[in-house]
Amino acid sequence: MKHYIQHHPWKIIEDGFLPEYNKVSESIFSLGNGKFGQRANFEEYFTGETLQGNYISGIYYPDKTRVGWWKNGYPEYFAKVLNAPDWTGIKITINGEKLDLNTCKMSNFRRVLNMKKGYFRKRYTAEFADGKKVKIKSKRFLSVVNDELAVIKYSIQAINFSGEIQVLSDIDGDIQNQDSNYDEKFWNEIEKSTSVNPYIITETKKTNFRVCVASKTLLLQNGKYVKTDNIQRIENEKYVAENYTLELIQNKTLNIYKYVAVTSSLYHPKENLAKAAYKVLDYASEKQYKKLITEHEIAWADKWNESDIVIEGDTAAQQAIRFNIFQLNQTYTGKDERLNIGPKGFTGEKYGGSTYWDTEAYLLPFYLSTADQKVARQLLKYRYEHLEKAIENAEKLGFTNGAALYPMVTMNGEECHNEWEITFEEIHRNGAIAYAIFDYTRYTGDNKYLIEFGAEVLIAISRFWAQRITFSEQKQQYVMLGVTGPNEYENNINNNWYTSKIANWTLKYAAESINFIKENNTEEFNRIVEKTSLNLELELSHWADINEKMYYPYDEKQQIILQQDGYLDKELKTVSDLKHEERPIHQNWSWDRILRSCFIKQADVLQGLYFFEDEYSNEEIERNFDFYEPKTVHESSLSSCVHSILAAKLDKKEQAYNFYLNAARLDLDDYNNDTEDGLHITSMGGTWMSIVYGFGGFRVKDGKLNFSPFIPEQWKSYSFQIRFRGALLKITINAAGINIENQSQQDCKVIINEKEYEILKNNKIEVLN
């Protein structure tokens, strides 16, 4: 773990430049606005260790698969969000010497991510080899008001000299992904110009997405725009720049404003990209910096009014949850149903920036409760739009009759993951997508979505499960063979309980949904039957037979659910038996040793008990928690949140708090020594759930909000907000009890510790312990 980030309720602060942690900081201080984002790379020259990263949502490249042993059914490519043209460059040269943060002597270095206002700033004093000193300040934001605009304000002051300064403001399109399988560059140049404001248009190979990046740079000295004819306009391959030469006067500040427009063919005709970019620059020039940042900060204030969690008495926990919420809000806005959320968001290349099942399992609840209902609906609509591709994916593996297997990794609905134990076997992802439909409709009451879109998805997924499940003559039960569960430290196992459970649940829920539509909307029911060619009697009776005869591994002696067949044949140890130098085991053990061990990467049985907690008593959940948690190494970012929620449910308060803190500060403290690759964006939704679902005991049951809260002893109070079916509630919990304020024009009923209360509009209630 690393502890160089200062604790502050609203800011992420690094005091003093630590080159060995620079790539970690580039991840932590990242910015985004839902449409594009970037790592916190320096504007200046920097020859030290760095991972350059600018990313545009929805723009990807199908990098050719690189595997040693090809198998039928493998995808031909791995989709990757591309490292896009770098527009941040404001490179300084003083009297012929470059300002390089890796070679100059630096003091008073500080970088700050202001989460409340949505900007990144830094400052430092640099000393050149000949003793000349300059003071630098920079401030950068990606507008959430105009999501095609980015702005940099850069200030430089000469401390002990006057001399010539060159300011190189550039756009570099000659970049590549660090994770390119064959060291290939993925962009072709289409067009560029420096005649007015520099711009460059590049196009992705194969996928033919086009992006235009344009910039307008203004220099002000003594409060006046610098008029200089000494501008060198540079055009190289995939590169444009303006190089300004002028005099830097001692103790006078030179301010540089760089407005950047990023437009793409996702939103504009290809032939109009430059025109659209110039329109954004005109917009920025008209409003100017002060108004742009003021409007940006107001927009962020609105976001915080919807989604903030306030913790009193624990600055580390407060900073952590706001950092998680900040990243979630700047990664996804729900404006475009074509977009989803990659595990690293806009902060790195790992996992290709593609969509995983993490979205449905760990992110949907956050957007359901903190944003307009349409935002969560867009996440579900994304999967509906990919249904035909999911059917094609299943067909490639031999499934028929419209069966759908949603991909483990995707950009456009097509599977692009190529590890056999994941691509072919980690099929529980299908269940998470079905569960998300249930979760959404349970929360919102939006049965219209179920009728218009959800039912078709449920039918296709159910057809997959009905074919993937096998009837065992020996057992006279249905079994699930050759799978990988959420615990990826087990491959090709039989009867993983979680996979079997969520598959069987899907079949039941799909049948219930079909019957609901049949009873309530005959016209839509007939449309769905015709469109899906559903054989109502034959298929639903088969699903019902599976429901009745599904085999689940269980140990009667210990009265625990078995993770899979044969789990108890392993040498049963606990994590406390591992030596410190063996952790994490995925970095220190052979894969053979991991597969034979009892150690669990992340919640598996416990993931199912979290989803389906209403079907099990607290005693049953606790027996399984006490058996599996000590064997869990938590080497997935998705692990701690589920354990925190269950620990809270079981009144294991200290464990719940510790799991929360592990999840919340995973990146800030670099727990797993991998933050330099990018942040764990999808696990951040789980961090929010740890507080709201865990400590707050929040659930939706029978169309009503339920709370059974407690407060960690480290906190004085905490509060969060919930949107629910038109109501907006602020929930505050302290040692004395719970206070709920209805901030909407709609009456609302809630259940607190199993007792029902009505909260009138613009009113509040207090329930004491």
PDB file of N, CA, C and O in Angstrom, residues 52-112:
ATOM      1  N   GLN A  52       0.872   7.616 -21.155  1.00  0.00           N
ATOM      2  CA  GLN A  52       0.083   8.652 -21.816  1.00  0.00           C
ATOM      3  C   GLN A  52      -1.298   8.092 -22.146  1.00  0.00           C
ATOM      4  O   GLN A  52      -1.421   6.963 -22.613  1.00  0.00           O
ATOM      5  N   GLY A  53      -2.354   8.874 -21.892  1.00  0.00           N
ATOM      6  CA  GLY A  53      -3.687   8.344 -22.135  1.00  0.00           C
ATOM      7  C   GLY A  53      -4.750   9.395 -22.346  1.00  0.00           C
ATOM      8  O   GLY A  53      -5.029  10.201 -21.451  1.00  0.00           O
ATOM      9  N   ASN A  54      -5.346   9.410 -23.531  1.00  0.00           N
ATOM     10  CA  ASN A  54      -6.554  10.170 -23.838  1.00  0.00           C
ATOM     11  C   ASN A  54      -7.531   9.199 -24.480  1.00  0.00           C
ATOM     12  O   ASN A  54      -7.152   8.458 -25.399  1.00  0.00           O
ATOM     13  N   TYR A  55      -8.777   9.205 -24.023  1.00  0.00           N
ATOM     14  CA  TYR A  55      -9.727   8.185 -24.478  1.00  0.00           C
ATOM     15  C   TYR A  55     -11.058   8.829 -24.830  1.00  0.00           C
ATOM     16  O   TYR A  55     -11.508   9.768 -24.163  1.00  0.00           O
ATOM     17  N   ILE A  56     -11.670   8.314 -25.886  1.00  0.00           N
ATOM     18  CA  ILE A  56     -12.960   8.826 -26.353  1.00  0.00           C
ATOM     19  C   ILE A  56     -13.960   7.681 -26.313  1.00  0.00           C
ATOM     20  O   ILE A  56     -13.750   6.633 -26.934  1.00  0.00           O
ATOM     21  N   SER A  57     -15.010   7.871 -25.565  1.00  0.00           N
ATOM     22  CA  SER A  57     -15.973   6.800 -25.336  1.00  0.00           C
ATOM     23  C   SER A  57     -16.609   6.348 -26.652  1.00  0.00           C
ATOM     24  O   SER A  57     -17.029   7.160 -27.475  1.00  0.00           O
ATOM     25  N   GLY A  58     -16.638   5.039 -26.836  1.00  0.00           N
ATOM     26  CA  GLY A  58     -17.260   4.461 -28.022  1.00  0.00           C
ATOM     27  C   GLY A  58     -16.341   4.310 -29.211  1.00  0.00           C
ATOM     28  O   GLY A  58     -16.713   3.698 -30.216  1.00  0.00           O
ATOM     29  N   ILE A  59     -15.129   4.860 -29.136  1.00  0.00           N
ATOM     30  CA  ILE A  59     -14.157   4.758 -30.227  1.00  0.00           C
ATOM     31  C   ILE A  59     -13.198   3.622 -29.899  1.00  0.00           C
ATOM     32  O   ILE A  59     -12.497   3.667 -28.889  1.00  0.00           O
ATOM     33  N   TYR A  60     -13.173   2.606 -30.742  1.00  0.00           N
ATOM     34  CA  TYR A  60     -12.362   1.433 -30.420  1.00  0.00           C
ATOM     35  C   TYR A  60     -11.743   0.836 -31.676  1.00  0.00           C
ATOM     36  O   TYR A  60     -12.071   1.196 -32.808  1.00  0.00           O
ATOM     37  N   TYR A  61     -10.842  -0.104 -31.446  1.00  0.00           N
ATOM     38  CA  TYR A  61     -10.158  -0.805 -32.534  1.00  0.00           C
ATOM     39  C   TYR A  61     -10.170  -2.303 -32.234  1.00  0.00           C
ATOM     40  O   TYR A  61      -9.919  -2.712 -31.102  1.00  0.00           O
ATOM     41  N   PRO A  62     -10.430  -3.150 -33.227  1.00  0.00           N
ATOM     42  CA  PRO A  62     -10.417  -4.601 -33.015  1.00  0.00           C
ATOM     43  C   PRO A  62      -9.005  -5.164 -33.159  1.00  0.00           C
ATOM     44  O   PRO A  62      -8.624  -5.632 -34.233  1.00  0.00           O
ATOM     45  N   ASP A  63      -8.234  -5.099 -32.097  1.00  0.00           N
ATOM     46  CA  ASP A  63      -6.853  -5.570 -32.136  1.00  0.00           C
ATOM     47  C   ASP A  63      -6.830  -7.086 -32.332  1.00  0.00           C
ATOM     48  O   ASP A  63      -7.533  -7.829 -31.633  1.00  0.00           O
ATOM     49  N   LYS A  64      -6.040  -7.562 -33.290  1.00  0.00           N
ATOM     50  CA  LYS A  64      -6.014  -8.978 -33.620  1.00  0.00           C
ATOM     51  C   LYS A  64      -5.649  -9.812 -32.401  1.00  0.00           C
ATOM     52  O   LYS A  64      -4.718  -9.513 -31.673  1.00  0.00           O
ATOM     53  N   THR A  65      -6.433 -10.863 -32.178  1.00  0.00           N
ATOM     54  CA  THR A  65      -6.213 -11.740 -31.037  1.00  0.00           C
ATOM     55  C   THR A  65      -4.824 -12.360 -31.089  1.00  0.00           C
ATOM     56  O   THR A  65      -4.344 -12.757 -32.147  1.00  0.00           O
ATOM     57  N   ARG A  66      -4.210 -12.422 -29.896  1.00  0.00           N
ATOM     58  CA  ARG A  66      -2.888 -13.028 -29.810  1.00  0.00           C
ATOM     59  C   ARG A  66      -2.961 -14.189 -28.816  1.00  0.00           C
ATOM     60  O   ARG A  66      -2.931 -13.992 -27.598  1.00  0.00           O
ATOM     61  N   VAL A  67      -3.104 -15.390 -29.332  1.00  0.00           N
ATOM     62  CA  VAL A  67      -3.164 -16.590 -28.493  1.00  0.00           C
ATOM     63  C   VAL A  67      -2.264 -17.655 -29.092  1.00  0.00           C
ATOM     64  O   VAL A  67      -2.024 -17.694 -30.294  1.00  0.00           O
ATOM     65  N   GLY A  68      -1.766 -18.519 -28.229  1.00  0.00           N
ATOM     66  CA  GLY A  68      -0.852 -19.565 -28.692  1.00  0.00           C
ATOM     67  C   GLY A  68      -1.564 -20.766 -29.275  1.00  0.00           C
ATOM     68  O   GLY A  68      -0.988 -21.502 -30.087  1.00  0.00           O
ATOM     69  N   TRP A  69      -2.784 -20.998 -28.870  1.00  0.00           N
ATOM     70  CA  TRP A  69      -3.495 -22.192 -29.312  1.00  0.00           C
ATOM     71  C   TRP A  69      -4.932 -21.801 -29.635  1.00  0.00           C
ATOM     72  O   TRP A  69      -5.729 -21.542 -28.763  1.00  0.00           O
ATOM     73  N   TRP A  70      -5.228 -21.760 -30.912  1.00  0.00           N
ATOM     74  CA  TRP A  70      -6.545 -21.307 -31.366  1.00  0.00           C
ATOM     75  C   TRP A  70      -7.590 -22.390 -31.133  1.00  0.00           C
ATOM     76  O   TRP A  70      -7.354 -23.566 -31.341  1.00  0.00           O
ATOM     77  N   LYS A  71      -8.769 -21.967 -30.693  1.00  0.00           N
ATOM     78  CA  LYS A  71      -9.873 -22.901 -30.472  1.00  0.00           C
ATOM     79  C   LYS A  71     -11.098 -22.406 -31.213  1.00  0.00           C
ATOM     80  O   LYS A  71     -11.326 -21.198 -31.315  1.00  0.00           O
ATOM     81  N   ASN A  72     -11.882 -23.342 -31.738  1.00  0.00           N
ATOM     82  CA  ASN A  72     -13.122 -22.969 -32.409  1.00  0.00           C
ATOM     83  C   ASN A  72     -13.999 -22.165 -31.453  1.00  0.00           C
ATOM     84  O   ASN A  72     -14.197 -22.548 -30.299  1.00  0.00           O
ATOM     85  N   GLY A  73     -14.536 -21.086 -31.967  1.00  0.00           N
ATOM     86  CA  GLY A  73     -15.373 -20.227 -31.142  1.00  0.00           C
ATOM     87  C   GLY A  73     -14.649 -19.018 -30.594  1.00  0.00           C
ATOM     88  O   GLY A  73     -15.288 -18.101 -30.075  1.00  0.00           O
ATOM     89  N   TYR A  74     -13.312 -19.004 -30.695  1.00  0.00           N
ATOM     90  CA  TYR A  74     -12.565 -17.837 -30.237  1.00  0.00           C
ATOM     91  C   TYR A  74     -12.914 -16.618 -31.085  1.00  0.00           C
ATOM     92  O   TYR A  74     -13.043 -16.721 -32.316  1.00  0.00           O
ATOM     93  N   PRO A  75     -13.037 -15.462 -30.480  1.00  0.00           N
ATOM     94  CA  PRO A  75     -13.190 -14.235 -31.281  1.00  0.00           C
ATOM     95  C   PRO A  75     -11.880 -13.923 -31.999  1.00  0.00           C
ATOM     96  O   PRO A  75     -10.799 -14.282 -31.528  1.00  0.00           O
ATOM     97  N   GLU A  76     -11.987 -13.243 -33.108  1.00  0.00           N
ATOM     98  CA  GLU A  76     -10.801 -12.941 -33.904  1.00  0.00           C
ATOM     99  C   GLU A  76     -10.077 -11.701 -33.415  1.00  0.00           C
ATOM    100  O   GLU A  76      -8.961 -11.421 -33.857  1.00  0.00           O
ATOM    101  N   TYR A  77     -10.685 -10.947 -32.518  1.00  0.00           N
ATOM    102  CA  TYR A  77     -10.056  -9.711 -32.080  1.00  0.00           C
ATOM    103  C   TYR A  77     -10.398  -9.425 -30.628  1.00  0.00           C
ATOM    104  O   TYR A  77     -11.317 -10.004 -30.046  1.00  0.00           O
ATOM    105  N   PHE A  78      -9.623  -8.535 -30.039  1.00  0.00           N
ATOM    106  CA  PHE A  78      -9.916  -7.996 -28.713  1.00  0.00           C
ATOM    107  C   PHE A  78     -10.134  -6.500 -28.884  1.00  0.00           C
ATOM    108  O   PHE A  78      -9.218  -5.772 -29.275  1.00  0.00           O
ATOM    109  N   ALA A  79     -11.348  -6.056 -28.615  1.00  0.00           N
ATOM    110  CA  ALA A  79     -11.680  -4.644 -28.807  1.00  0.00           C
ATOM    111  C   ALA A  79     -11.000  -3.788 -27.754  1.00  0.00           C
ATOM    112  O   ALA A  79     -10.978  -4.132 -26.574  1.00  0.00           O
ATOM    113  N   LYS A  80     -10.473  -2.656 -28.193  1.00  0.00           N
ATOM    114  CA  LYS A  80      -9.759  -1.776 -27.282  1.00  0.00           C
ATOM    115  C   LYS A  80     -10.179  -0.327 -27.492  1.00  0.00           C
ATOM    116  O   LYS A  80     -10.206   0.156 -28.626  1.00  0.00           O
ATOM    117  N   VAL A  81     -10.490   0.335 -26.388  1.00  0.00           N
ATOM    118  CA  VAL A  81     -10.637   1.785 -26.451  1.00  0.00           C
ATOM    119  C   VAL A  81      -9.273   2.366 -26.765  1.00  0.00           C
ATOM    120  O   VAL A  81      -8.269   1.996 -26.148  1.00  0.00           O
ATOM    121  N   LEU A  82      -9.228   3.249 -27.733  1.00  0.00           N
ATOM    122  CA  LEU A  82      -7.930   3.695 -28.240  1.00  0.00           C
ATOM    123  C   LEU A  82      -7.379   4.892 -27.492  1.00  0.00           C
ATOM    124  O   LEU A  82      -8.109   5.782 -27.062  1.00  0.00           O
ATOM    125  N   ASN A  83      -6.067   4.866 -27.369  1.00  0.00           N
ATOM    126  CA  ASN A  83      -5.352   6.054 -26.937  1.00  0.00           C
ATOM    127  C   ASN A  83      -5.487   7.070 -28.065  1.00  0.00           C
ATOM    128  O   ASN A  83      -4.960   6.869 -29.159  1.00  0.00           O
ATOM    129  N   ALA A  84      -6.215   8.130 -27.819  1.00  0.00           N
ATOM    130  CA  ALA A  84      -6.583   9.089 -28.856  1.00  0.00           C
ATOM    131  C   ALA A  84      -5.569  10.230 -28.907  1.00  0.00           C
ATOM    132  O   ALA A  84      -4.700  10.363 -28.038  1.00  0.00           O
ATOM    133  N   PRO A  85      -5.644  11.082 -29.938  1.00  0.00           N
ATOM    134  CA  PRO A  85      -4.711  12.206 -30.052  1.00  0.00           C
ATOM    135  C   PRO A  85      -4.594  13.008 -28.760  1.00  0.00           C
ATOM    136  O   PRO A  85      -5.597  13.311 -28.104  1.00  0.00           O
ATOM    137  N   ASP A  86      -3.352  13.313 -28.409  1.00  0.00           N
ATOM    138  CA  ASP A  86      -3.045  14.016 -27.168  1.00  0.00           C
ATOM    139  C   ASP A  86      -3.067  15.523 -27.414  1.00  0.00           C
ATOM    140  O   ASP A  86      -2.259  16.052 -28.179  1.00  0.00           O
ATOM    141  N   TRP A  87      -3.965  16.204 -26.739  1.00  0.00           N
ATOM    142  CA  TRP A  87      -4.155  17.639 -26.943  1.00  0.00           C
ATOM    143  C   TRP A  87      -3.628  18.481 -25.785  1.00  0.00           C
ATOM    144  O   TRP A  87      -3.768  19.710 -25.785  1.00  0.00           O
ATOM    145  N   THR A  88      -3.025  17.841 -24.785  1.00  0.00           N
ATOM    146  CA  THR A  88      -2.675  18.559 -23.557  1.00  0.00           C
ATOM    147  C   THR A  88      -1.412  19.394 -23.673  1.00  0.00           C
ATOM    148  O   THR A  88      -1.146  20.230 -22.805  1.00  0.00           O
ATOM    149  N   GLY A  89      -0.614  19.188 -24.718  1.00  0.00           N
ATOM    150  CA  GLY A  89       0.719  19.761 -24.768  1.00  0.00           C
ATOM    151  C   GLY A  89       0.791  21.279 -24.680  1.00  0.00           C
ATOM    152  O   GLY A  89       0.250  21.991 -25.526  1.00  0.00           O
ATOM    153  N   ILE A  90       1.451  21.763 -23.651  1.00  0.00           N
ATOM    154  CA  ILE A  90       1.904  23.153 -23.556  1.00  0.00           C
ATOM    155  C   ILE A  90       3.355  23.036 -23.110  1.00  0.00           C
ATOM    156  O   ILE A  90       3.659  22.981 -21.913  1.00  0.00           O
ATOM    157  N   LYS A  91       4.246  22.950 -24.077  1.00  0.00           N
ATOM    158  CA  LYS A  91       5.645  22.614 -23.806  1.00  0.00           C
ATOM    159  C   LYS A  91       6.486  23.894 -23.820  1.00  0.00           C
ATOM    160  O   LYS A  91       6.431  24.678 -24.763  1.00  0.00           O
ATOM    161  N   ILE A  92       7.238  24.069 -22.753  1.00  0.00           N
ATOM    162  CA  ILE A  92       7.942  25.319 -22.498  1.00  0.00           C
ATOM    163  C   ILE A  92       9.447  25.151 -22.740  1.00  0.00           C
ATOM    164  O   ILE A  92      10.054  24.171 -22.278  1.00  0.00           O
ATOM    165  N   THR A  93      10.034  26.118 -23.438  1.00  0.00           N
ATOM    166  CA  THR A  93      11.487  26.189 -23.606  1.00  0.00           C
ATOM    167  C   THR A  93      11.947  27.589 -23.195  1.00  0.00           C
ATOM    168  O   THR A  93      11.398  28.593 -23.657  1.00  0.00           O
ATOM    169  N   ILE A  94      12.939  27.656 -22.300  1.00  0.00           N
ATOM    170  CA  ILE A  94      13.466  28.923 -21.803  1.00  0.00           C
ATOM    171  C   ILE A  94      14.904  29.086 -22.286  1.00  0.00           C
ATOM    172  O   ILE A  94      15.763  28.249 -21.969  1.00  0.00           O
ATOM    173  N   ASN A  95      15.166  30.124 -23.043  1.00  0.00           N
ATOM    174  CA  ASN A  95      16.521  30.370 -23.562  1.00  0.00           C
ATOM    175  C   ASN A  95      17.131  29.098 -24.155  1.00  0.00           C
ATOM    176  O   ASN A  95      18.303  28.788 -23.921  1.00  0.00           O
ATOM    177  N   GLY A  96      16.317  28.366 -24.881  1.00  0.00           N
ATOM    178  CA  GLY A  96      16.794  27.170 -25.567  1.00  0.00           C
ATOM    179  C   GLY A  96      16.812  25.912 -24.735  1.00  0.00           C
ATOM    180  O   GLY A  96      17.139  24.827 -25.237  1.00  0.00           O
ATOM    181  N   GLU A  97      16.426  25.992 -23.442  1.00  0.00           N
ATOM    182  CA  GLU A  97      16.443  24.815 -22.573  1.00  0.00           C
ATOM    183  C   GLU A  97      15.012  24.392 -22.257  1.00  0.00           C
ATOM    184  O   GLU A  97      14.193  25.203 -21.798  1.00  0.00           O
ATOM    185  N   LYS A  98      14.712  23.111 -22.493  1.00  0.00           N
ATOM    186  CA  LYS A  98      13.365  22.609 -22.284  1.00  0.00           C
ATOM    187  C   LYS A  98      13.025  22.491 -20.794  1.00  0.00           C
ATOM    188  O   LYS A  98      13.863  22.092 -19.984  1.00  0.00           O
ATOM    189  N   LEU A  99      11.770  22.832 -20.478  1.00  0.00           N
ATOM    190  CA  LEU A  99      11.254  22.607 -19.136  1.00  0.00           C
ATOM    191  C   LEU A  99      10.775  21.157 -19.066  1.00  0.00           C
ATOM    192  O   LEU A  99       9.671  20.824 -19.491  1.00  0.00           O
ATOM    193  N   ASP A 100      11.638  20.281 -18.547  1.00  0.00           N
ATOM    194  CA  ASP A 100      11.374  18.851 -18.448  1.00  0.00           C
ATOM    195  C   ASP A 100      11.247  18.504 -16.970  1.00  0.00           C
ATOM    196  O   ASP A 100      12.207  18.633 -16.202  1.00  0.00           O
ATOM    197  N   LEU A 101      10.068  18.076 -16.549  1.00  0.00           N
ATOM    198  CA  LEU A 101       9.834  17.808 -15.136  1.00  0.00           C
ATOM    199  C   LEU A 101      10.641  16.632 -14.614  1.00  0.00           C
ATOM    200  O   LEU A 101      10.700  16.401 -13.404  1.00  0.00           O
ATOM    201  N   ASN A 102      11.246  15.889 -15.521  1.00  0.00           N
ATOM    202  CA  ASN A 102      12.083  14.768 -15.097  1.00  0.00           C
ATOM    203  C   ASN A 102      13.533  15.183 -14.855  1.00  0.00           C
ATOM    204  O   ASN A 102      14.263  14.507 -14.133  1.00  0.00           O
ATOM    205  N   THR A 103      13.954  16.298 -15.459  1.00  0.00           N
ATOM    206  CA  THR A 103      15.361  16.702 -15.353  1.00  0.00           C
ATOM    207  C   THR A 103      15.559  17.996 -14.578  1.00  0.00           C
ATOM    208  O   THR A 103      16.623  18.196 -13.990  1.00  0.00           O
ATOM    209  N   CYS A 104      14.571  18.865 -14.575  1.00  0.00           N
ATOM    210  CA  CYS A 104      14.686  20.088 -13.800  1.00  0.00           C
ATOM    211  C   CYS A 104      14.536  19.772 -12.308  1.00  0.00           C
ATOM    212  O   CYS A 104      13.867  18.821 -11.915  1.00  0.00           O
ATOM    213  N   LYS A 105      15.157  20.602 -11.492  1.00  0.00           N
ATOM    214  CA  LYS A 105      15.005  20.478 -10.048  1.00  0.00           C
ATOM    215  C   LYS A 105      13.682  21.127  -9.657  1.00  0.00           C
ATOM    216  O   LYS A 105      13.435  22.291  -9.970  1.00  0.00           O
ATOM    217  N   MET A 106      12.828  20.374  -8.948  1.00  0.00           N
ATOM    218  CA  MET A 106      11.498  20.879  -8.629  1.00  0.00           C
ATOM    219  C   MET A 106      11.324  21.035  -7.130  1.00  0.00           C
ATOM    220  O   MET A 106      11.807  20.217  -6.343  1.00  0.00           O
ATOM    221  N   SER A 107      10.597  22.063  -6.756  1.00  0.00           N
ATOM    222  CA  SER A 107      10.251  22.289  -5.355  1.00  0.00           C
ATOM    223  C   SER A 107       8.822  22.805  -5.280  1.00  0.00           C
ATOM    224  O   SER A 107       8.245  23.237  -6.281  1.00  0.00           O
ATOM    225  N   ASN A 108       8.261  22.754  -4.081  1.00  0.00           N
ATOM    226  CA  ASN A 108       6.891  23.233  -3.840  1.00  0.00           C
ATOM    227  C   ASN A 108       5.884  22.587  -4.786  1.00  0.00           C
ATOM    228  O   ASN A 108       4.893  23.208  -5.183  1.00  0.00           O
ATOM    229  N   PHE A 109       6.138  21.321  -5.147  1.00  0.00           N
ATOM    230  CA  PHE A 109       5.238  20.623  -6.079  1.00  0.00           C
ATOM    231  C   PHE A 109       3.967  20.195  -5.359  1.00  0.00           C
ATOM    232  O   PHE A 109       4.003  19.628  -4.271  1.00  0.00           O
ATOM    233  N   ARG A 110       2.868  20.465  -5.981  1.00  0.00           N
ATOM    234  CA  ARG A 110       1.577  19.999  -5.455  1.00  0.00           C
ATOM    235  C   ARG A 110       0.625  19.803  -6.623  1.00  0.00           C
ATOM    236  O   ARG A 110       0.549  20.646  -7.512  1.00  0.00           O
ATOM    237  N   ARG A 111      -0.075  18.674  -6.620  1.00  0.00           N
ATOM    238  CA  ARG A 111      -1.186  18.520  -7.573  1.00  0.00           C
ATOM    239  C   ARG A 111      -2.441  18.160  -6.791  1.00  0.00           C
ATOM    240  O   ARG A 111      -2.398  17.428  -5.803  1.00  0.00           O
ATOM    241  N   VAL A 112      -3.546  18.686  -7.268  1.00  0.00           N
ATOM    242  CA  VAL A 112      -4.815  18.592  -6.546  1.00  0.00           C
ATOM    243  C   VAL A 112      -5.934  18.246  -7.523  1.00  0.00           C
ATOM    244  O   VAL A 112      -6.056  18.875  -8.587  1.00  0.00           O
TER     245      VAL A 112
END
